[in-house]
Coordinates of C-alpha atoms in Angstrom, one line a residue:
M1 CA 83.2 91.6 120.7
Q2 CA 80.8 88.7 121.2
M3 CA 77.9 91.1 121.5
L4 CA 79.0 92.8 118.2
W5 CA 79.2 89.4 116.5
D6 CA 75.7 88.5 117.8
A7 CA 74.3 91.8 116.6
A8 CA 76.1 91.3 113.2
D9 CA 74.7 87.8 112.7
H10 CA 71.2 88.3 114.2
G11 CA 70.5 92.0 114.5
V12 CA 67.8 93.5 112.3
I13 CA 68.6 97.2 113.0
T14 CA 72.2 97.0 114.0
S15 CA 73.7 94.5 111.7
V16 CA 75.5 96.9 109.4
E17 CA 76.8 99.0 112.2
S18 CA 78.0 96.0 114.1
R19 CA 79.8 94.5 111.1
T20 CA 81.4 97.9 110.4
A21 CA 82.7 98.1 114.0
I22 CA 83.9 94.5 113.9
M23 CA 85.8 95.3 110.6
L24 CA 87.5 98.3 112.2
F25 CA 88.5 96.4 115.3
L26 CA 89.9 93.5 113.2
R27 CA 91.9 96.1 111.2
R28 CA 93.3 97.5 114.4
E29 CA 94.3 94.0 115.5
G30 CA 95.9 93.2 112.2
K31 CA 93.4 90.6 111.2
Y32 CA 93.1 91.8 107.7
G33 CA 91.8 88.7 106.0
K34 CA 88.6 88.6 108.1
A35 CA 88.2 92.4 107.9
I36 CA 88.5 92.2 104.1
E37 CA 85.8 89.5 104.0
I38 CA 83.5 91.7 106.1
A39 CA 84.2 94.8 103.9
K40 CA 83.5 92.8 100.7
G41 CA 80.2 91.6 102.1
L42 CA 79.2 95.1 103.1
S43 CA 80.2 96.4 99.7
E44 CA 78.2 93.8 97.9
E45 CA 75.2 94.6 100.1
Y46 CA 75.7 98.3 99.6
P47 CA 77.5 98.7 96.2
H48 CA 77.0 102.5 96.1
D49 CA 78.7 103.1 99.5
F50 CA 82.1 104.7 98.7
L51 CA 83.6 104.0 102.1
F52 CA 83.0 100.2 102.0
S53 CA 84.7 100.1 98.5
L54 CA 87.5 102.3 99.7
E55 CA 88.0 100.2 102.9
I56 CA 88.5 97.0 100.8
A57 CA 91.4 98.6 99.0
N58 CA 92.8 100.1 102.2
L59 CA 92.7 96.7 104.0
E60 CA 94.3 95.0 101.0
K61 CA 97.1 97.6 101.0
D62 CA 97.6 97.2 104.7
K63 CA 97.7 93.4 104.4
G64 CA 100.5 93.7 101.9
M65 CA 98.5 92.8 98.8
G66 CA 100.0 95.6 96.8
M67 CA 98.7 95.0 93.2
T68 CA 95.4 93.6 94.5
A69 CA 95.0 96.9 96.4
V70 CA 96.0 98.9 93.3
Y71 CA 93.2 97.2 91.3
A72 CA 90.7 97.8 94.1
Y73 CA 91.6 101.5 94.3
R74 CA 91.3 101.8 90.5
H75 CA 88.0 100.0 90.5
T76 CA 86.7 102.4 93.2
L77 CA 87.9 105.4 91.2
Q78 CA 86.4 104.1 88.0
E79 CA 83.0 103.6 89.7
A80 CA 83.2 107.1 91.2
K81 CA 83.3 108.5 87.6
K82 CA 79.8 107.2 87.0
P83 CA 77.4 110.1 87.7
G84 CA 75.6 109.5 91.0
Y85 CA 77.2 106.1 91.6
Y86 CA 78.7 107.2 94.9
K87 CA 77.0 110.1 96.7
N88 CA 79.4 112.6 98.2
A89 CA 82.4 110.5 97.6
H90 CA 85.8 111.9 98.6
V91 CA 87.7 110.2 95.9
E92 CA 90.9 112.1 96.9
L93 CA 91.2 109.4 99.7
A94 CA 91.3 106.7 97.0
D95 CA 93.8 108.7 95.0
F96 CA 96.1 108.9 98.1
G97 CA 95.7 105.2 98.8
L98 CA 96.4 104.3 95.2
G99 CA 99.5 106.4 95.4
E100 CA 100.6 104.6 98.5
A101 CA 100.0 101.2 97.0
L102 CA 101.8 102.1 93.8
K103 CA 104.7 103.5 95.7
G104 CA 105.0 100.3 97.6
Q105 CA 105.2 98.4 94.3
K106 CA 107.8 100.8 93.0
H107 CA 105.5 102.1 90.3
Y108 CA 106.8 105.6 91.0
A109 CA 105.5 107.5 88.0
E110 CA 102.0 106.2 88.5
A111 CA 102.2 106.8 92.2
V112 CA 103.1 110.5 91.6
A113 CA 100.2 110.9 89.2
A114 CA 97.8 109.4 91.8
Y115 CA 99.1 111.7 94.5
E116 CA 98.9 114.7 92.2
A117 CA 95.3 113.8 91.3
G118 CA 94.4 113.7 95.0
A119 CA 96.1 117.0 95.7
K120 CA 94.2 118.8 92.8
R121 CA 90.7 117.7 93.7
R122 CA 88.2 120.4 94.7
T123 CA 87.2 118.4 97.8
T124 CA 90.7 117.8 99.1
S125 CA 91.3 119.3 102.5
P126 CA 94.5 121.4 103.0
E127 CA 95.9 118.6 105.3
L128 CA 95.4 115.9 102.7
K129 CA 96.7 118.1 100.0
Q130 CA 99.9 118.5 101.9
R131 CA 100.2 114.8 102.5
C132 CA 99.6 114.1 98.8
L133 CA 102.2 116.6 97.7
L134 CA 104.7 115.5 100.3
A135 CA 104.2 111.8 99.3
A136 CA 104.6 112.8 95.6
G137 CA 107.9 114.6 96.4
E138 CA 109.2 111.6 98.4
T139 CA 108.3 109.3 95.5
L140 CA 110.1 111.5 93.0
D141 CA 113.1 111.4 95.3
L142 CA 113.0 107.6 95.3
A143 CA 112.9 107.7 91.5
G144 CA 116.0 109.9 91.5
K145 CA 114.2 113.1 90.4
H146 CA 115.2 115.5 93.2
D147 CA 114.6 118.7 91.1
R148 CA 110.9 117.7 90.6
A149 CA 110.7 116.6 94.2
T150 CA 111.9 120.0 95.4
A151 CA 109.1 121.6 93.4
M152 CA 106.6 119.4 95.2
Y153 CA 108.1 120.3 98.6
R154 CA 107.7 124.0 97.8
E155 CA 104.1 123.3 97.1
V156 CA 103.7 121.6 100.4
I157 CA 105.1 124.6 102.2
A158 CA 102.9 127.0 100.1
V159 CA 99.7 125.2 101.4
K160 CA 100.6 125.9 105.0
G161 CA 104.1 126.5 106.3
D162 CA 103.7 125.6 110.0
T163 CA 102.9 121.9 109.8
V164 CA 104.8 118.7 110.3
E165 CA 104.5 118.1 106.5
A166 CA 106.0 121.5 105.7
D167 CA 108.9 120.8 108.2
Q168 CA 109.6 117.5 106.4
A169 CA 109.4 119.2 103.0
R170 CA 112.0 121.7 104.1
R171 CA 114.3 118.9 105.3
Y172 CA 113.9 117.0 102.1
M173 CA 114.7 120.1 100.0
G174 CA 118.2 120.0 101.3
S175 CA 118.6 116.3 101.6
P176 CA 116.6 114.0 99.4
Y177 CA 114.1 111.6 100.9
R178 CA 115.3 108.0 101.3
A179 CA 112.9 105.3 102.5

């Protein structure tokens, strides 16, 4: 770690890579405050880098800063709407993170909308689509809307029926999800 810090502070060629690695190690160790500080510095230095912007929101969510994370995800999604602002951004990742942050704050209707947006994007992988749909169903169950949740669970299974997410969806169709 000391070598990474040295490269981050004094490296000409490896500073960004070193700070990125440090940020990831800090996240793994649960040292979110310092990781957020590094992510914000990188995002300021590279404002058109989608992953740095996304990582700020992810770290804030993981630290338990629910509404701060919601605002960060929304900011990232808003910037992504600007033509060419982020090159090759996978905004479905921000949609999913936004859904998670909103669900954690019990803003269930907004969380479902975020998950659905993530599931519907053209760039969403089948795996993430299933995760989005399953999370939307779970959130609907938490909101007491099992009929709508069941429809989401059916969509999870329709994407691919032999996954862990599909198995969970089948289970929740019979017995509503409870956190």
